[in-house]
Amino acid sequence: MIVTIDGPAGAGKSSAARLLAHRLGFDFLDTGAMYRAVTLAGLRAKIDLTDQAALANLVNRIRLEMPPGQVLLDGEDVAPFIRTPEVTAASGPIASSAVARARLVEWQRQIAKGRNIVCEGREQGTVVFPDAGCKFFLFADPTARARRRHAELVAKGEKIALEAILRAQEERDARDAGRDIGPMIPAADAIMLDSTRLTLDQVVERMEQEVRARWK
């Protein structure tokens, strides 16, 4: 069974997906980390991330693997390096690239094949796994989302103003929702969940109930 959790940054998708997978005994696939890993690969290769030919060459020569708790880029665990503001700011062209997205969708489907898995992202229930057994769209108030992200970065020792995160978040939301390829929109059959005033446990409890009702 495949469970998808889509929604904007800061809504709590990754935390909810990890905990839900643990409770269900499913595997967890962090697709956002995959996009960030490709972005990091492009930055390291010093290519123009808007150059589609260069991106096609990049995604066809790198190796991306997602074992539990790791993001392996050509065998190196790059998980500690993909959440920086630099990678976040540079990820837009990757998310908007047809060639990059097509390759990432291939990777995601290959990883999920034959497994019980919980995945999260922007288009999991609409594009990657349209036949998923249970779909969620998790959202929250923009300010609450920005505060969550700010707290994460501060905990990691990074210095960035809340206002800067909120501005970047607004720009990313508009870009994600308005792009022609895989826009961030709820699947028609997605369960809508507002996490603004819910704890992580409350969100996951609701999700677990829905999944178990459908899991045969």
Tab-separated table of C-alpha atoms in Angstrom:
chain	number	residue	atom	x	y	z
A	1	MET	CA	0.000	0.000	0.000
A	2	ILE	CA	1.161	3.513	-0.810
A	3	VAL	CA	0.188	6.481	1.384
A	4	THR	CA	0.854	9.978	0.051
A	5	ILE	CA	1.114	13.213	2.037
A	6	ASP	CA	1.243	16.385	-0.042
A	7	GLY	CA	1.259	20.024	0.991
A	8	PRO	CA	3.379	23.156	1.389
A	9	ALA	CA	6.669	23.496	3.251
A	10	GLY	CA	6.323	23.768	7.014
A	11	ALA	CA	2.972	22.002	7.254
A	12	GLY	CA	4.629	19.091	9.016
A	13	LYS	CA	4.647	16.568	6.153
A	14	SER	CA	8.054	15.028	6.825
A	15	SER	CA	7.548	14.610	10.571
A	16	ALA	CA	4.050	13.223	10.075
A	17	ALA	CA	5.163	10.863	7.317
A	18	ARG	CA	8.049	9.491	9.384
A	19	LEU	CA	5.900	8.895	12.449
A	20	LEU	CA	3.009	7.458	10.435
A	21	ALA	CA	5.360	5.052	8.648
A	22	HIS	CA	6.761	3.964	12.012
A	23	ARG	CA	3.316	3.336	13.498
A	24	LEU	CA	2.165	1.376	10.465
A	25	GLY	CA	5.423	-0.537	10.006
A	26	PHE	CA	5.757	1.002	6.518
A	27	ASP	CA	8.873	2.414	4.860
A	28	PHE	CA	9.224	6.208	4.560
A	29	LEU	CA	10.237	8.049	1.386
A	30	ASP	CA	11.272	11.708	1.716
A	31	THR	CA	10.818	12.923	-1.861
A	32	GLY	CA	11.639	16.507	-0.934
A	33	ALA	CA	15.076	15.316	0.111
A	34	MET	CA	15.483	13.780	-3.346
A	35	TYR	CA	14.824	17.113	-5.050
A	36	ARG	CA	17.230	18.809	-2.686
A	37	ALA	CA	19.886	16.191	-3.375
A	38	VAL	CA	19.623	16.849	-7.114
A	39	THR	CA	19.857	20.592	-6.395
A	40	LEU	CA	22.982	20.004	-4.315
A	41	ALA	CA	24.477	17.894	-7.101
A	42	GLY	CA	23.853	20.719	-9.561
A	43	LEU	CA	25.403	23.321	-7.256
A	44	ARG	CA	28.457	21.146	-6.721
A	45	ALA	CA	28.798	20.571	-10.460
A	46	LYS	CA	28.483	24.340	-10.963
A	47	ILE	CA	25.963	23.954	-13.767
A	48	ASP	CA	23.270	26.435	-14.741
A	49	LEU	CA	20.229	24.931	-13.036
A	50	THR	CA	17.957	26.445	-15.684
A	51	ASP	CA	19.861	24.712	-18.513
A	52	GLN	CA	17.677	21.712	-19.378
A	53	ALA	CA	20.380	19.928	-21.353
A	54	ALA	CA	22.807	20.250	-18.442
A	55	LEU	CA	20.136	19.044	-16.013
A	56	ALA	CA	19.305	16.058	-18.209
A	57	ASN	CA	22.973	15.106	-18.265
A	58	LEU	CA	23.208	15.547	-14.491
A	59	VAL	CA	20.196	13.400	-13.525
A	60	ASN	CA	21.221	10.675	-15.953
A	61	ARG	CA	24.726	10.319	-14.523
A	62	ILE	CA	24.197	10.655	-10.774
A	63	ARG	CA	23.055	7.828	-8.509
A	64	LEU	CA	20.441	8.650	-5.900
A	65	GLU	CA	19.463	6.136	-3.214
A	66	MET	CA	17.199	6.495	-0.178
A	67	PRO	CA	17.978	3.857	2.468
A	68	PRO	CA	16.363	4.441	5.894
A	69	GLY	CA	17.662	7.647	7.463
A	70	GLN	CA	20.013	8.505	4.614
A	71	VAL	CA	20.117	10.374	1.316
A	72	LEU	CA	22.885	8.843	-0.759
A	73	LEU	CA	24.189	10.890	-3.655
A	74	ASP	CA	26.724	8.772	-5.540
A	75	GLY	CA	27.259	6.824	-2.338
A	76	GLU	CA	27.710	9.878	-0.053
A	77	ASP	CA	25.144	10.620	2.642
A	78	VAL	CA	24.276	14.242	1.887
A	79	ALA	CA	21.393	14.498	4.386
A	80	PRO	CA	23.321	17.049	6.526
A	81	PHE	CA	23.856	19.349	3.511
A	82	ILE	CA	20.511	19.530	1.724
A	83	ARG	CA	18.503	21.677	4.167
A	84	THR	CA	20.627	24.827	3.931
A	85	PRO	CA	19.129	28.150	2.764
A	86	GLU	CA	21.432	27.972	-0.278
A	87	VAL	CA	19.946	24.661	-1.424
A	88	THR	CA	16.410	25.804	-0.604
A	89	ALA	CA	16.855	28.991	-2.640
A	90	ALA	CA	18.295	27.090	-5.609
A	91	SER	CA	15.714	24.298	-5.714
A	92	GLY	CA	13.107	26.158	-7.772
A	93	PRO	CA	14.549	25.336	-11.221
A	94	ILE	CA	14.770	21.649	-10.290
A	95	ALA	CA	11.119	21.550	-9.230
A	96	SER	CA	10.127	23.320	-12.464
A	97	SER	CA	12.283	21.199	-14.770
A	98	ALA	CA	10.460	18.608	-16.858
A	99	VAL	CA	13.571	16.489	-17.343
A	100	ALA	CA	14.544	16.550	-13.661
A	101	ARG	CA	11.025	15.817	-12.458
A	102	ALA	CA	10.575	12.947	-14.917
A	103	ARG	CA	13.740	11.271	-13.635
A	104	LEU	CA	12.782	11.848	-10.006
A	105	VAL	CA	9.334	10.366	-10.584
A	106	GLU	CA	11.022	7.291	-12.088
A	107	TRP	CA	13.264	6.958	-9.032
A	108	GLN	CA	10.334	7.357	-6.648
A	109	ARG	CA	8.226	4.718	-8.394
A	110	GLN	CA	11.167	2.321	-8.501
A	111	ILE	CA	11.814	2.776	-4.783
A	112	ALA	CA	8.136	2.240	-3.878
A	113	LYS	CA	7.540	-0.790	-6.098
A	114	GLY	CA	6.336	-3.781	-4.113
A	115	ARG	CA	6.605	-2.014	-0.749
A	116	ASN	CA	4.280	-0.576	1.869
A	117	ILE	CA	5.440	3.015	1.893
A	118	VAL	CA	4.540	6.502	3.125
A	119	CYS	CA	5.818	9.311	0.918
A	120	GLU	CA	5.524	13.067	1.147
A	121	GLY	CA	6.010	15.923	-1.266
A	122	ARG	CA	4.049	18.280	-3.509
A	123	GLU	CA	2.582	15.988	-6.175
A	124	GLN	CA	2.705	12.484	-4.754
A	125	GLY	CA	-1.022	11.892	-4.858
A	126	THR	CA	-1.640	13.676	-8.152
A	127	VAL	CA	1.309	12.752	-10.398
A	128	VAL	CA	3.648	10.167	-8.885
A	129	PHE	CA	1.138	7.790	-7.282
A	130	PRO	CA	-2.337	8.691	-8.579
A	131	ASP	CA	-3.616	5.247	-7.536
A	132	ALA	CA	-2.280	5.446	-3.963
A	133	GLY	CA	-4.439	3.684	-1.387
A	134	CYS	CA	-4.721	6.728	0.875
A	135	LYS	CA	-3.919	10.365	0.134
A	136	PHE	CA	-3.578	13.368	2.432
A	137	PHE	CA	-3.081	17.085	1.805
A	138	LEU	CA	-1.551	18.654	4.913
A	139	PHE	CA	-1.565	22.424	5.289
A	140	ALA	CA	-1.232	25.094	7.976
A	141	ASP	CA	-1.346	28.837	8.540
A	142	PRO	CA	1.629	30.488	6.714
A	143	THR	CA	2.966	32.173	9.857
A	144	ALA	CA	2.835	28.930	11.821
A	145	ARG	CA	4.688	27.164	9.044
A	146	ALA	CA	7.399	29.837	8.926
A	147	ARG	CA	7.854	29.653	12.708
A	148	ARG	CA	8.320	25.897	12.538
A	149	ARG	CA	10.965	26.218	9.852
A	150	HIS	CA	12.682	29.029	11.752
A	151	ALA	CA	12.840	26.908	14.904
A	152	GLU	CA	14.371	24.017	12.920
A	153	LEU	CA	17.107	26.213	11.467
A	154	VAL	CA	17.880	27.934	14.771
A	155	ALA	CA	18.183	24.522	16.424
A	156	LYS	CA	20.812	23.672	13.818
A	157	GLY	CA	22.767	26.825	14.637
A	158	GLU	CA	21.763	28.820	11.571
A	159	LYS	CA	20.993	32.527	11.858
A	160	ILE	CA	18.105	33.690	9.706
A	161	ALA	CA	15.242	36.097	10.347
A	162	LEU	CA	11.694	34.791	10.583
A	163	GLU	CA	10.613	37.464	8.091
A	164	ALA	CA	13.093	36.153	5.520
A	165	ILE	CA	11.736	32.640	5.889
A	166	LEU	CA	8.165	33.880	5.523
A	167	ARG	CA	9.011	35.802	2.330
A	168	ALA	CA	10.819	32.833	0.823
A	169	GLN	CA	7.936	30.565	1.810
A	170	GLU	CA	5.373	32.819	0.131
A	171	GLU	CA	7.424	32.895	-3.063
A	172	ARG	CA	7.839	29.127	-3.027
A	173	ASP	CA	4.129	28.515	-2.393
A	174	ALA	CA	3.197	30.710	-5.363
A	175	ARG	CA	5.781	28.982	-7.548
A	176	ASP	CA	4.724	25.483	-6.488
A	177	ALA	CA	1.016	26.123	-6.958
A	178	GLY	CA	1.397	27.977	-10.258
A	179	ARG	CA	3.902	25.845	-12.153
A	180	ASP	CA	2.759	24.053	-15.294
A	181	ILE	CA	4.435	20.745	-14.387
A	182	GLY	CA	3.170	18.970	-11.269
A	183	PRO	CA	1.575	21.946	-9.490
A	184	MET	CA	1.041	21.679	-5.741
A	185	ILE	CA	-2.691	21.045	-5.589
A	186	PRO	CA	-4.704	18.537	-3.559
A	187	ALA	CA	-5.683	15.329	-5.296
A	188	ALA	CA	-9.420	15.135	-5.870
A	189	ASP	CA	-9.633	12.234	-3.419
A	190	ALA	CA	-7.179	13.621	-0.844
A	191	ILE	CA	-8.138	13.997	2.806
A	192	MET	CA	-7.548	17.640	3.796
A	193	LEU	CA	-5.848	18.185	7.169
A	194	ASP	CA	-5.112	21.574	8.760
A	195	SER	CA	-2.187	21.142	11.181
A	196	THR	CA	-2.112	24.740	12.456
A	197	ARG	CA	-3.595	23.929	15.869
A	198	LEU	CA	-2.881	20.222	15.994
A	199	THR	CA	0.045	18.476	17.604
A	200	LEU	CA	2.083	16.036	15.558
A	201	ASP	CA	0.526	13.120	17.441
A	202	GLN	CA	-2.977	14.398	16.702
A	203	VAL	CA	-2.209	14.717	12.993
A	204	VAL	CA	-0.700	11.254	12.798
A	205	GLU	CA	-3.487	9.677	14.836
A	206	ARG	CA	-6.040	10.979	12.337
A	207	MET	CA	-3.931	9.742	9.435
A	208	GLU	CA	-3.423	6.325	10.987
A	209	GLN	CA	-7.159	5.882	11.461
A	210	GLU	CA	-7.807	6.726	7.819
A	211	VAL	CA	-5.076	4.423	6.512
A	212	ARG	CA	-6.075	1.454	8.631
A	213	ALA	CA	-9.685	1.844	7.476
A	214	ARG	CA	-8.498	1.425	3.883
A	215	TRP	CA	-5.644	-1.068	4.388
A	216	LYS	CA	-6.788	-4.550	3.506
